[in-house]
Structure formats: C-alpha cells, structure tokens
PDB file of C-alpha atoms and ligand atoms in Angstrom:
ATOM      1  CA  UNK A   1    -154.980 117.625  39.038  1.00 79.00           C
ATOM      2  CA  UNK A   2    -155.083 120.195  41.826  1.00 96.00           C
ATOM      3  CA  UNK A   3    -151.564 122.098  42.052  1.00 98.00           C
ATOM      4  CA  UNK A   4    -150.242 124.727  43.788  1.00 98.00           C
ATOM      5  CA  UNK A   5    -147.130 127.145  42.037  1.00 98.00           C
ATOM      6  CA  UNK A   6    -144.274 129.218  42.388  1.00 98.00           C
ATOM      7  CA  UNK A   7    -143.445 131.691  39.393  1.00 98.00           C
ATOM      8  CA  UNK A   8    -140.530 133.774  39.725  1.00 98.00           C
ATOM      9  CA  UNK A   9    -139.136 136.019  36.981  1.00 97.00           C
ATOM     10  CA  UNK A  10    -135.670 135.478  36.617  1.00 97.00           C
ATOM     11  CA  UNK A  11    -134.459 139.255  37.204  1.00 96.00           C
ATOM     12  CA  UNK A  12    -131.671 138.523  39.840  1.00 95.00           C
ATOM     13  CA  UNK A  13    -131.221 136.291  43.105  1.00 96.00           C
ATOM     14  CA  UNK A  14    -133.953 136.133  45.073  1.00 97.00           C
ATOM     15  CA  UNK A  15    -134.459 138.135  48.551  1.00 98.00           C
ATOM     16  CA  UNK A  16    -135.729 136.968  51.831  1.00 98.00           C
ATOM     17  CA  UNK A  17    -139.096 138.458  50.810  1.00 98.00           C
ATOM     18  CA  UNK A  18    -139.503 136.398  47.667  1.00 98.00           C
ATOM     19  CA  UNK A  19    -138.275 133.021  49.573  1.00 98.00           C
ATOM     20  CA  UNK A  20    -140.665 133.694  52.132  1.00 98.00           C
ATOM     21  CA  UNK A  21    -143.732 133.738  49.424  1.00 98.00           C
ATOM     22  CA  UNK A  22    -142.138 130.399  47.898  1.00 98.00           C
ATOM     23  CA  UNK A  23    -142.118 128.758  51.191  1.00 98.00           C
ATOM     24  CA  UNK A  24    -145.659 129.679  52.025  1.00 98.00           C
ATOM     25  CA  UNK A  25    -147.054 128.928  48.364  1.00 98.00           C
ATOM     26  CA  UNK A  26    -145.599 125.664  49.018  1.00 98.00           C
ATOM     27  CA  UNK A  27    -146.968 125.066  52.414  1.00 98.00           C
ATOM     28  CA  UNK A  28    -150.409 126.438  51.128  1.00 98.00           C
ATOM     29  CA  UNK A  29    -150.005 123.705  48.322  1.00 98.00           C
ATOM     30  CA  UNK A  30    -148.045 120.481  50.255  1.00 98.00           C
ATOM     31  CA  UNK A  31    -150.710 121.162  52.879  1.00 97.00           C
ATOM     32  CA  UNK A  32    -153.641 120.859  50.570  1.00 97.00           C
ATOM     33  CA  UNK A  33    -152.272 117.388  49.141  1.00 97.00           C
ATOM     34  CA  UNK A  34    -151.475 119.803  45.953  1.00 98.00           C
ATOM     35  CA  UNK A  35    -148.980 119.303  43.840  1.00 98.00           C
ATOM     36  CA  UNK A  36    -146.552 122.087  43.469  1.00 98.00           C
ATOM     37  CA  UNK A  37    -145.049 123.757  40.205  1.00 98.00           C
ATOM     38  CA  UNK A  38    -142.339 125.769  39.265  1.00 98.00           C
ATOM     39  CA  UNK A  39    -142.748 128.485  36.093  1.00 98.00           C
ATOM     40  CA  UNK A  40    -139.834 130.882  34.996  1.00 98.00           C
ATOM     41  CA  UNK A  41    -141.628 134.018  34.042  1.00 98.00           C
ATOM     42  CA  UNK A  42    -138.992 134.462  31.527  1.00 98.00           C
ATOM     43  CA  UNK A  43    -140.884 137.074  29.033  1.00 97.00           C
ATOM     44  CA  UNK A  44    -139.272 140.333  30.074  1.00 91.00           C
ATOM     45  CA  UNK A  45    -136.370 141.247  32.597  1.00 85.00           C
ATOM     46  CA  UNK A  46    -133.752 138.051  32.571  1.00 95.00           C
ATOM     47  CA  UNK A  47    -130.358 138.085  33.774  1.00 97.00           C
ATOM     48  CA  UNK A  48    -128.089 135.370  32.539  1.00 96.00           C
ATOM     49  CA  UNK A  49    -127.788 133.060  35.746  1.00 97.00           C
ATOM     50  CA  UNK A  50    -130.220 133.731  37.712  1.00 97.00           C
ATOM     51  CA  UNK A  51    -132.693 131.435  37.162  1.00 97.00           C
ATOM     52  CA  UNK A  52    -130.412 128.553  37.908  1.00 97.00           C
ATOM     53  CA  UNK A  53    -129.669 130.677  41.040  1.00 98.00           C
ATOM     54  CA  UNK A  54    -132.666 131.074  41.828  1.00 98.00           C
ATOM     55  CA  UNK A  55    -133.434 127.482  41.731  1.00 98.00           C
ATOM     56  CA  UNK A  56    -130.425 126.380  43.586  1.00 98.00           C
ATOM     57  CA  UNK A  57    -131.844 128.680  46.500  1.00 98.00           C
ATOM     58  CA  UNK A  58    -135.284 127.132  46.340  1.00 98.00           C
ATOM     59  CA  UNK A  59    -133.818 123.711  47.163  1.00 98.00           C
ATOM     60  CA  UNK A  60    -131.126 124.843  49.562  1.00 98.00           C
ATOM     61  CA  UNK A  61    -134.666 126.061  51.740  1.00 98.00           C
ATOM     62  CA  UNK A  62    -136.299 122.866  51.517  1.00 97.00           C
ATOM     63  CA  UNK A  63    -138.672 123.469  48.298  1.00 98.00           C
ATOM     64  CA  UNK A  64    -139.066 120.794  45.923  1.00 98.00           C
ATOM     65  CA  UNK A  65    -141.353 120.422  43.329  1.00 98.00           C
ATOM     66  CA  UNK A  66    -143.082 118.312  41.125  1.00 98.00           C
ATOM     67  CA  UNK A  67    -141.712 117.419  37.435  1.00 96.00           C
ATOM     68  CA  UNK A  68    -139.907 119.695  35.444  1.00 97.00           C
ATOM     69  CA  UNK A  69    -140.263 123.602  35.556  1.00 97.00           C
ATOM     70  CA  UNK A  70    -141.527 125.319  32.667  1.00 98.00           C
ATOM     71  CA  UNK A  71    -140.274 128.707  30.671  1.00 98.00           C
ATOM     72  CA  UNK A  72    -142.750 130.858  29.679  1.00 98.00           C
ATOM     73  CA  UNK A  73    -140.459 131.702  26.817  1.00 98.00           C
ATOM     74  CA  UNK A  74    -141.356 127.825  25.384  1.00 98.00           C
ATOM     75  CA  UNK A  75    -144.837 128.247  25.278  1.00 98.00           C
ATOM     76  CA  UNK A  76    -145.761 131.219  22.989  1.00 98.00           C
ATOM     77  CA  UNK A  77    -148.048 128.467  20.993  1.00 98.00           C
ATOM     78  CA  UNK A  78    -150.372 128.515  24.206  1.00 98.00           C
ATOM     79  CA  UNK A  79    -150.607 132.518  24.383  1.00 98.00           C
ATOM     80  CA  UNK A  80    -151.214 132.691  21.118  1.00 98.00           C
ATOM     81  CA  UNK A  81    -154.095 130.143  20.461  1.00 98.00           C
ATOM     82  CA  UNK A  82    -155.451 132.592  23.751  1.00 98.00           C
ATOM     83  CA  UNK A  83    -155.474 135.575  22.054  1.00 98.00           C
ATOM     84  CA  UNK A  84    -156.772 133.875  19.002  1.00 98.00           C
ATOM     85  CA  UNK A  85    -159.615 132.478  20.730  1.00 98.00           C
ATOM     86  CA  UNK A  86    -160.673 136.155  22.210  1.00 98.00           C
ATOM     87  CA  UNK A  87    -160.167 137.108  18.684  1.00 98.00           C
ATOM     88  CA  UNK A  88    -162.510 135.211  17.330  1.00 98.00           C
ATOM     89  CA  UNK A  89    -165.082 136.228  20.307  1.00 98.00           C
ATOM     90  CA  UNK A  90    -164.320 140.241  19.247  1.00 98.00           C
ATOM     91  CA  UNK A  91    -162.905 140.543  22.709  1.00 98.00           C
ATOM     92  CA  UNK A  92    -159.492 141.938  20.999  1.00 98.00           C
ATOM     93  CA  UNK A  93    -158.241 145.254  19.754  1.00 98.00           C
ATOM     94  CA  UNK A  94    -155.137 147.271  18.373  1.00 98.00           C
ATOM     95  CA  UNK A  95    -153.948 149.616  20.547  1.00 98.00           C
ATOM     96  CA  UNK A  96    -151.266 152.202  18.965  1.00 97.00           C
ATOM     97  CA  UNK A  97    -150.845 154.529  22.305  1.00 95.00           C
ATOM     98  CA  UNK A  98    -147.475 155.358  24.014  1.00 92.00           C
ATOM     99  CA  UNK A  99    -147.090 154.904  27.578  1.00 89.00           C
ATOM    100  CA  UNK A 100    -147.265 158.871  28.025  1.00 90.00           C
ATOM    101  CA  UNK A 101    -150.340 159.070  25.469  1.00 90.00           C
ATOM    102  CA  UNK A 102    -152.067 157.004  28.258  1.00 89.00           C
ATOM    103  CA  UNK A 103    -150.744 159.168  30.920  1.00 86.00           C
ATOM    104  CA  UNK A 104    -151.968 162.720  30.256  1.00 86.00           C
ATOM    105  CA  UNK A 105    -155.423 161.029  28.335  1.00 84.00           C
ATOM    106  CA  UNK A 106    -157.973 162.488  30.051  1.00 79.00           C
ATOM    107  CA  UNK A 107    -159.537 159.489  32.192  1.00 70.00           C
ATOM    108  CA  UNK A 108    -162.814 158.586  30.894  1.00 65.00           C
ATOM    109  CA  UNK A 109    -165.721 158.367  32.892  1.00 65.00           C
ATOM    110  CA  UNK A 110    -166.350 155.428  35.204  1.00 65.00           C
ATOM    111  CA  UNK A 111    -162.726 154.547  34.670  1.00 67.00           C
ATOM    112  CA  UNK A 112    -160.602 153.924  38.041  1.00 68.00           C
ATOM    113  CA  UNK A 113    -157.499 156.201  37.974  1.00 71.00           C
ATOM    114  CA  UNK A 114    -154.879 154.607  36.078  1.00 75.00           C
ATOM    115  CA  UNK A 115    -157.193 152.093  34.381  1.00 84.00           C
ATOM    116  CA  UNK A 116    -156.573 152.432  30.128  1.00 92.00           C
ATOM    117  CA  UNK A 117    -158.574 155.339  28.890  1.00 91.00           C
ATOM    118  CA  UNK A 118    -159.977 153.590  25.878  1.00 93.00           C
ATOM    119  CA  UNK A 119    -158.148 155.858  23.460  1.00 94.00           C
ATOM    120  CA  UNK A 120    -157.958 152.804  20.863  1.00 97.00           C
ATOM    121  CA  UNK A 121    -161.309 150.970  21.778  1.00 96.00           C
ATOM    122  CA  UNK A 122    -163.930 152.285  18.811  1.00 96.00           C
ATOM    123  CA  UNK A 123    -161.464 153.774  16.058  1.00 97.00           C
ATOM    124  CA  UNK A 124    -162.925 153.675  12.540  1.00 97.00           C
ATOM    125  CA  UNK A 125    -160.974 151.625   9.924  1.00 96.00           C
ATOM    126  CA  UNK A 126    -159.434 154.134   8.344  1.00 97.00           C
ATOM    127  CA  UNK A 127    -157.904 155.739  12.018  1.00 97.00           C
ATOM    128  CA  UNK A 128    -156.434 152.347  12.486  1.00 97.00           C
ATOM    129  CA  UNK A 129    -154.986 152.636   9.128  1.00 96.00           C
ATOM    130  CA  UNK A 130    -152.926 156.143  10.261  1.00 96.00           C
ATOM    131  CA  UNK A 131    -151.892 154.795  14.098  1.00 96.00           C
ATOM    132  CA  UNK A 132    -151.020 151.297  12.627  1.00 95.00           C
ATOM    133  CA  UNK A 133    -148.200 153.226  10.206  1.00 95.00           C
ATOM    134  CA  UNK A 134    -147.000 155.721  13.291  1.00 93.00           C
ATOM    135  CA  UNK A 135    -146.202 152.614  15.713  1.00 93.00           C
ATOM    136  CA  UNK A 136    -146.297 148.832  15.982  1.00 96.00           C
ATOM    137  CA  UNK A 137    -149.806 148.017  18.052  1.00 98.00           C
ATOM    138  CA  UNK A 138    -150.410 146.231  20.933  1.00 98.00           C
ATOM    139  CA  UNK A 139    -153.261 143.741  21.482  1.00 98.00           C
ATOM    140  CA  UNK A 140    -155.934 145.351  24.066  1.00 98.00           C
ATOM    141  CA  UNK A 141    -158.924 143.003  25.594  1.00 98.00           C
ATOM    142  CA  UNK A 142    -162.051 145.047  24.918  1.00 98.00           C
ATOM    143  CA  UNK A 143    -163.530 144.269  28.309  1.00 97.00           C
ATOM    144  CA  UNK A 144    -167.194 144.520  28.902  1.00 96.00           C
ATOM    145  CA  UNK A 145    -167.180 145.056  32.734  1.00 95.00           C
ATOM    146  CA  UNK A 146    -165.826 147.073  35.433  1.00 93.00           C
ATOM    147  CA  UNK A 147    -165.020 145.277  37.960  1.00 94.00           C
ATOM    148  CA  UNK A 148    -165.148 141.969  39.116  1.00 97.00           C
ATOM    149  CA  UNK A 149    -165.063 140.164  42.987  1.00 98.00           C
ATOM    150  CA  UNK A 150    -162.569 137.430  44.139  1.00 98.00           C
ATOM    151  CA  UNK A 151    -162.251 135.712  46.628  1.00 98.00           C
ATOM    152  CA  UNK A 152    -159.091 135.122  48.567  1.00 98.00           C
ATOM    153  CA  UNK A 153    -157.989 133.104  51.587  1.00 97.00           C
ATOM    154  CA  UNK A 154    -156.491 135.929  53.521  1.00 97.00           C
ATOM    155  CA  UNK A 155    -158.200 138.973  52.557  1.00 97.00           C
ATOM    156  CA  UNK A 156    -161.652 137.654  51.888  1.00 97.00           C
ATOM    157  CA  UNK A 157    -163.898 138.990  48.810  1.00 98.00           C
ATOM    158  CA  UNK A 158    -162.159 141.389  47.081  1.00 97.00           C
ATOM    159  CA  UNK A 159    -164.048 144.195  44.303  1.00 97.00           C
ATOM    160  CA  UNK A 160    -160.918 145.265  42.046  1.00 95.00           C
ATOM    161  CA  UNK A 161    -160.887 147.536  38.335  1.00 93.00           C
ATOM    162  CA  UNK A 162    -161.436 145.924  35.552  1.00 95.00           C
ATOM    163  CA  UNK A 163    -160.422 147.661  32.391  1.00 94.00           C
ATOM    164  CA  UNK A 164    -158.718 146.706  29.016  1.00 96.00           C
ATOM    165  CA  UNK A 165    -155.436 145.161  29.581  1.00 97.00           C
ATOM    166  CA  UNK A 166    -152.891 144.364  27.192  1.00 98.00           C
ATOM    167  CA  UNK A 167    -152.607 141.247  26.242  1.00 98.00           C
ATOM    168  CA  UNK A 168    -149.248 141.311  23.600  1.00 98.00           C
ATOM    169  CA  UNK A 169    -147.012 144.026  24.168  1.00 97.00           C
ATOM    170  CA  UNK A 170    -146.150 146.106  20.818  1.00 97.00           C
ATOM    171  CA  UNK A 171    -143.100 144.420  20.322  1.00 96.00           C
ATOM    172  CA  UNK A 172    -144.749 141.009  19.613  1.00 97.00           C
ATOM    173  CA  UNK A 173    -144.360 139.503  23.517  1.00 98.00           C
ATOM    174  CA  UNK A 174    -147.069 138.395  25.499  1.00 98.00           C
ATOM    175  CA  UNK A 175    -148.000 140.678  28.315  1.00 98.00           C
ATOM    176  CA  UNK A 176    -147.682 138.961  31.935  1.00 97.00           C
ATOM    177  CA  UNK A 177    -151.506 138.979  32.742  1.00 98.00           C
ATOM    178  CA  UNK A 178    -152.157 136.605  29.701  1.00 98.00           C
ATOM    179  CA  UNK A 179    -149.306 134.224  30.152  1.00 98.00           C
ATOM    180  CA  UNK A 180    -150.110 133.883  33.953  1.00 98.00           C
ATOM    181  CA  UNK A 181    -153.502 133.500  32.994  1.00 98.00           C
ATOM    182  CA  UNK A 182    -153.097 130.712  30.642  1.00 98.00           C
ATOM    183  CA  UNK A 183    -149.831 129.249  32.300  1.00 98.00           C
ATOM    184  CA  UNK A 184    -152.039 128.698  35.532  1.00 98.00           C
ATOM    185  CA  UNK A 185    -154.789 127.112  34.208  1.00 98.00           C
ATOM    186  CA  UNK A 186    -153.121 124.801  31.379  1.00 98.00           C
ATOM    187  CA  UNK A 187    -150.382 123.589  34.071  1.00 97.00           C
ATOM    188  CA  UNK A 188    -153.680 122.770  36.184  1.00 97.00           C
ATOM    189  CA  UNK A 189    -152.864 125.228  39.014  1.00 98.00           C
ATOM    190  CA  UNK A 190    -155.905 125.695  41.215  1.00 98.00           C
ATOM    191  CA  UNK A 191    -154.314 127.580  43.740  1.00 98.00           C
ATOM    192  CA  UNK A 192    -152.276 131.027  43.430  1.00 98.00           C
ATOM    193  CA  UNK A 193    -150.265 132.092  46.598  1.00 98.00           C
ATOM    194  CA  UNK A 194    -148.250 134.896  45.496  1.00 98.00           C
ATOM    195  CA  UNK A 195    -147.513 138.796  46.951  1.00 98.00           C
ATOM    196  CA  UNK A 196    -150.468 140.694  47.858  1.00 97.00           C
ATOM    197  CA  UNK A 197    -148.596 143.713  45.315  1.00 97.00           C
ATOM    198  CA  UNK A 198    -150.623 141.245  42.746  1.00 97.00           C
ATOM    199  CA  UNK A 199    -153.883 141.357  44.743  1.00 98.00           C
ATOM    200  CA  UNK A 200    -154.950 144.331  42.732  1.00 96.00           C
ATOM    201  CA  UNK A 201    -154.159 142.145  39.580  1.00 97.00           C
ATOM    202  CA  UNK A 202    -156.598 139.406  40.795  1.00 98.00           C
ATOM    203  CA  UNK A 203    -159.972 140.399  39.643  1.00 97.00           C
ATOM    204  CA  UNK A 204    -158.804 141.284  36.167  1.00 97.00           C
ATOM    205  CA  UNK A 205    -156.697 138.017  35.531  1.00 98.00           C
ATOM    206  CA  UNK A 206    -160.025 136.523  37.202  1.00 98.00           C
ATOM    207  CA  UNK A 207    -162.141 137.963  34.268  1.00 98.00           C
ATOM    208  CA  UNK A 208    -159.792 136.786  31.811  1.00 98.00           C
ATOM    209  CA  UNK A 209    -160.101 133.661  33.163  1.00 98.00           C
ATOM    210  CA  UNK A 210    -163.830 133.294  32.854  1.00 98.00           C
ATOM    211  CA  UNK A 211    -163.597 134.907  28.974  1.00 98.00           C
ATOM    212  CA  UNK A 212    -160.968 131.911  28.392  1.00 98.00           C
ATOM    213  CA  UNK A 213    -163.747 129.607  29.942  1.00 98.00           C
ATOM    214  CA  UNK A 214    -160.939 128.395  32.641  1.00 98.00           C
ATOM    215  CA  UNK A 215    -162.142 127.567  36.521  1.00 96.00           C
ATOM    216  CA  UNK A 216    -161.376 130.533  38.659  1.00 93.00           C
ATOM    217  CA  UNK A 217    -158.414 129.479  40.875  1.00 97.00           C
ATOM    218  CA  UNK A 218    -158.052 130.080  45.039  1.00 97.00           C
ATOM    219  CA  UNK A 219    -155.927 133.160  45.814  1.00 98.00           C
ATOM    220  CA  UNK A 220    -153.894 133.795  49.019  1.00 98.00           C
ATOM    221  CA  UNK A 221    -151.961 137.078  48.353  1.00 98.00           C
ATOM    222  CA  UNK A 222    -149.477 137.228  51.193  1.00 98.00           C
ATOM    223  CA  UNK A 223    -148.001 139.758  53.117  1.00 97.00           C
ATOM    224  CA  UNK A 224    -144.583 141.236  51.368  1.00 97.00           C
ATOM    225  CA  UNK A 225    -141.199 142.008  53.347  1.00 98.00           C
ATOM    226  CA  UNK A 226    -140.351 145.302  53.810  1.00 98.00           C
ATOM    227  CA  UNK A 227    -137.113 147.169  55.208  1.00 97.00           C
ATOM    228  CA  UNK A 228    -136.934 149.494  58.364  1.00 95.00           C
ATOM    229  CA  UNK A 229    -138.487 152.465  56.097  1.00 96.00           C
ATOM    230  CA  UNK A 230    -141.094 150.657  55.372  1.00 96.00           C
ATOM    231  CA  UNK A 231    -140.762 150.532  51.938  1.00 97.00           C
ATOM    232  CA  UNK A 232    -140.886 147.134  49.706  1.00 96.00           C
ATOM    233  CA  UNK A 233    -137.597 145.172  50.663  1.00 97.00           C
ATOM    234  CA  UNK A 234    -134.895 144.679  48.024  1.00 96.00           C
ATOM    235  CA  UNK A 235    -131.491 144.113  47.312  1.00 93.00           C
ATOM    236  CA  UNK A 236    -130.137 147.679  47.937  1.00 95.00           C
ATOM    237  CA  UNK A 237    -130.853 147.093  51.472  1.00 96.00           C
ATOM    238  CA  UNK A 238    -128.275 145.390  52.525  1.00 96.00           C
ATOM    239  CA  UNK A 239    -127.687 141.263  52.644  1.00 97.00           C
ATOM    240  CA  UNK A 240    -131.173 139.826  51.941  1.00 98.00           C
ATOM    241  CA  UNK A 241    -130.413 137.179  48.985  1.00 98.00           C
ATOM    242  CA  UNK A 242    -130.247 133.516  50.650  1.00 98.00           C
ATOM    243  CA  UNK A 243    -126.170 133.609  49.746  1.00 97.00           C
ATOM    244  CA  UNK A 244    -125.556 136.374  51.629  1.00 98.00           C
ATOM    245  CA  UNK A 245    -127.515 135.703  54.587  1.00 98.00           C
ATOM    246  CA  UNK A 246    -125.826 132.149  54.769  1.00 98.00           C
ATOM    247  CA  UNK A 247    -122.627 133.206  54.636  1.00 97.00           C
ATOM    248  CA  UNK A 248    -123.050 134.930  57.595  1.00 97.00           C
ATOM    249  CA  UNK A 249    -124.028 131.863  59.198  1.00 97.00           C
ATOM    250  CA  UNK A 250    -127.688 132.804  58.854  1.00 98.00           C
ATOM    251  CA  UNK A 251    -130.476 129.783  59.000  1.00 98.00           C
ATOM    252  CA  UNK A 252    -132.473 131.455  56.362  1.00 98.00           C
ATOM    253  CA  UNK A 253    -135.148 128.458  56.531  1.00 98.00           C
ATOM    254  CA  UNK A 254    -135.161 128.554  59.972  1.00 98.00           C
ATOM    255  CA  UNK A 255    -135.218 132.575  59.965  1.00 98.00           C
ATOM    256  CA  UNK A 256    -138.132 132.532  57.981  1.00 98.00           C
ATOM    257  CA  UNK A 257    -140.583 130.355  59.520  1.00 98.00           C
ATOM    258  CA  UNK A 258    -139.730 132.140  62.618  1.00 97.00           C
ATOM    259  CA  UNK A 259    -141.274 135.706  60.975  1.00 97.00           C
ATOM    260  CA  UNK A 260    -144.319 133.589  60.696  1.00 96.00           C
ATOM    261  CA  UNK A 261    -144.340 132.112  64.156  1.00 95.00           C
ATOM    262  CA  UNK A 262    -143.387 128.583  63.151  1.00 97.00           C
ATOM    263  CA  UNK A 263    -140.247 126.881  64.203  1.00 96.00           C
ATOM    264  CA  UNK A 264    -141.134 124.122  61.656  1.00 96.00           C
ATOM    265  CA  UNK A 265    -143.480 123.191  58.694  1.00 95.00           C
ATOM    266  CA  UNK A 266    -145.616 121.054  60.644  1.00 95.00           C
ATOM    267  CA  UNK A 267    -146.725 124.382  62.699  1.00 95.00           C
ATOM    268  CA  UNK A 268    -148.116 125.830  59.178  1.00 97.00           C
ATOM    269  CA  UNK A 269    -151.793 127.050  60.042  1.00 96.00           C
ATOM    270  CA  UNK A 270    -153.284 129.462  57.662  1.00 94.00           C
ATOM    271  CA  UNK A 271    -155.680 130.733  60.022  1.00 93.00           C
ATOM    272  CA  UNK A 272    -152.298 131.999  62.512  1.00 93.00           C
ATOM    273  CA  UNK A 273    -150.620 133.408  59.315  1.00 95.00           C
ATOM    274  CA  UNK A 274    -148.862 136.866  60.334  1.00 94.00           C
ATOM    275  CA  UNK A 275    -151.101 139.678  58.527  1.00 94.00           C
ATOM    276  CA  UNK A 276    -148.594 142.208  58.335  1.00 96.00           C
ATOM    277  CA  UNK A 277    -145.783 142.698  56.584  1.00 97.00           C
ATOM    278  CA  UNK A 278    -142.838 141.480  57.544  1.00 98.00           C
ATOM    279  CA  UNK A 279    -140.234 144.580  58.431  1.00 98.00           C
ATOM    280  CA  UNK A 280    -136.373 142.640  57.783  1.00 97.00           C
ATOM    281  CA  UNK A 281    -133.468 144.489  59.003  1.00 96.00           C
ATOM    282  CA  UNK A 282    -130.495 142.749  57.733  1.00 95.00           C
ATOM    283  CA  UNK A 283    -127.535 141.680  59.746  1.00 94.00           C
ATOM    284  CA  UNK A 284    -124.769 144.228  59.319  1.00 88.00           C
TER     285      UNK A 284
HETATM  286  N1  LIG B   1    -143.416 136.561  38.048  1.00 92.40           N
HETATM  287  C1  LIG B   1    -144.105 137.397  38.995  1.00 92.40           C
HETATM  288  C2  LIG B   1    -143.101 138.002  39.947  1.00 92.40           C
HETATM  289  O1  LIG B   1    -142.019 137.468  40.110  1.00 92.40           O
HETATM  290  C3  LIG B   1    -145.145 136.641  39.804  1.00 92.40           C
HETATM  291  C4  LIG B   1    -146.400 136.445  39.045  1.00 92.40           C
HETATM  292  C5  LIG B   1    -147.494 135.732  39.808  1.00 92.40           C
HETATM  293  O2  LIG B   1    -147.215 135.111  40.853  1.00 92.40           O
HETATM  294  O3  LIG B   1    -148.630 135.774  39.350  1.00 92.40           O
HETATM  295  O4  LIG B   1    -143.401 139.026  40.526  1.00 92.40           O
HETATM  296 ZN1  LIG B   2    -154.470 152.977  22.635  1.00 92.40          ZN
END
C-alpha cells in the first residue's frame, strides 16, 4: 500500500494554516493514486471536542479519507514493541535530566546547539542507581551518528542534527518522534506532507526509521501561514479557524487554493507550488 496522511493533534480548531497543509497533503497523496489517512496525535495537548471539530472541518473543505482514523492513544502496544526492539539492539538509555539540566549543560563537542548534551549517555551502574531515585527517567536513543540527509520534494536534499532523542517521556508517554515514526510506517504511509517547522525533524525521524528497519518515506514540508508580522499564524490573530471564516461568508476552500494559485484541484502542480509562506490577514 502506498498512502499519503494527515496527523493533527487535537489541541483546538484548526486555522487556515493547518487546513491549507491538509489540503495539500491530500492533493500530494490523491494525485499520486495514494491512499490518504487520518491519525489523531492524541499523546499530549487534547481539548475535549476538538478532534471531532477538527474532523467536521476537514470534510466541510472537501477532504475525505480512506477507512477509519486512528488515535495514537490506542496504539501504545506498537510504541512499545519499538522501543523494545532498540532495546534489545543497545540503542536505548535512561535519561534522568530536567529540561533546565539540559539547558545550562555545557554543549558537548560536535553537538549542534540545542542537540541533547549526552549528560545520561555512559553513566556507570551505580550513577543510574542515584538519578533513577531523584526522578522518573526517560528513554533516550543512543544514536551513533550526527547527522543524516533527506530528501524532500520541495526543498531538495536536506543535512539535519542528529542527536539522542527521547523516545518515552518520563512520565511513561511516548515521545512524538517515535509514535510518528512507527505510526507512519505501520499504517503504510510512504509519503509525509506536513509543515516545513518539522523539516528540521526529518533527518532524525529518518534515522529512526532506518534503526527500526522501516523504508524511508517521501517528504514535502510545505510552506506555513503566517500573519502580517510575520510571525507563525494562530488563533490570537483574529478569525482564522474554518467556523469563523465561514460565517463571514468566507469560501475557505476556495480561499485557499487561491493562496496557491489554483482555482480548483485539478490545477494542483507541485512543480508551481507557492514557496513562500503564505502571509493571511484576516477579515475584520
Ligand atoms: N501532530 C503534529 C502537528 O499537529 C504533526 C506531526 C507530523 O505531521 O509529523 O503539528
Ligand atoms: Zn540526561
């Protein structure tokens, strides 16, 4: 199966930025022949209702997809026989640091700014012992490259950071990079269209990919929407959720295939695919 996906977390209603990646990861997909999935990244940051809104404003902009969605929080089984599996290759290890620990650890060498220090990576048995009794661990990959290439529709080859992600949070939940890992490539998803904020996440989902022994997918991380200050758009900005736009009388289909050129699916065309983000002013 060759499938294409759409994997919101279920945070709130949607804005005209996030609609606009489902549309295109469904055009990417429909026009491909791929089937296209739905997944509720459910794991952290859900507010009651909204992924039933969420859904309801897929359809009423002309997404459909195939078979039921799945919720990450139904498949901990899956995540689980993941980490057990890099386990088993020595590819795992305890990690008892606090987000500020990791902050003001001085960065190792080689290590991209912001990329996990290592603190936790080659503690004797008996350090384990102390951390383990100061604070519930989380479950780090112990990765053994740097960086790794993708390759990706609209931006080409792309060298990102590799370093040791976590893979299950402290409190016992997998971390997002796993689950999407494993969700795409046991729901058969060959194809990722998503925000280019995740482009940076690419190369080391890629690498976890390969460790799992999974088929690297295609990747077309697309332009986000931003407002007039150029910063990310959201829902402080004014009426960008598809209810409020509509009840202004807006098209919001129709409004955004025209911030990609198209006045209708048939005009999709990778290759003509705005680059830039898309600045959205909403209607007063
Ligand atoms: N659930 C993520 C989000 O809503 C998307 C993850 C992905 O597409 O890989 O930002
Ligand atoms: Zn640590």
């Amino acid at each position: 199966m060759t499938a294409g996906r759409f994997a919101p977390s279920p945070s709130g209603d949607l804005h005209v930025g996030n609609l606009r990646t489902a549309i295109l990861a469904w055009l990417f997909a429909r026009s491909t022949g791929r089937d296209f999935l739905l997944r509720i990244e459910d794991l952290d940051r859900v507010r009651p209702g909204a992924q039933e809104g969420q859904l309801r404003d897929l359809r009423a902009i002309g997404i459909d997809w195939d078979g039921p969605f799945v919720r990450q929080s139904d498949r901990a089984a899956l995540y689980a026989d993941a980490v057990a599996q890099l386990t088993a290759a020595g590819l795992v290890y305890e990690c008892y640091c606090s987000r500020r620990e990791i902050h003001e650890a001085p960065s190792a060498p080689h290590h991209p700014p912001g990329a996990y220090p290592g603190t936790c990576r080659d503690l004797t048995d008996a350090q384990r012992e102390v951390r383990r009794s100061e604070r519930p661990a989380a479950l780090r990959l112990r990765a053994t490259i740097g960086s790794q290439t993708v390759t990706d529709l609209l931006h080409g080859r792309v060298d990102g950071a590799v370093d040791d992600i976590v893979l299950v949070r402290n409190d016992g939940v997998p971390a997002y990079n796993l689950a999407v890992v494993v969700d795409d490539a046991e729901q058969g998803i060959d194809q990722i269209v998503r925000g280019d904020d995740l482009l940076s996440s690419a190369p080391r989902q890629a690498y976890l990919a390969s460790l799992l022994r999974y088929a690297e997918p295609t990747y077309a991380h697309v332009p986000l929407a931003l407002n007039a200050g150029g910063k990310r758009l959201s829902k402080r900005d004014g009426a960008v959720t598809f209810r409020e736009l509509a009840s202004k009388g807006i098209d919001v289909r129709a409004l955004i295939l025209e911030s990609m050129g198209m006045t209708s699916v048939e005009d999709f065309d990778p290759s003509r695919l705005p680059r830039e983000p898309w600045v959205f002013v909403p209607p007063a």
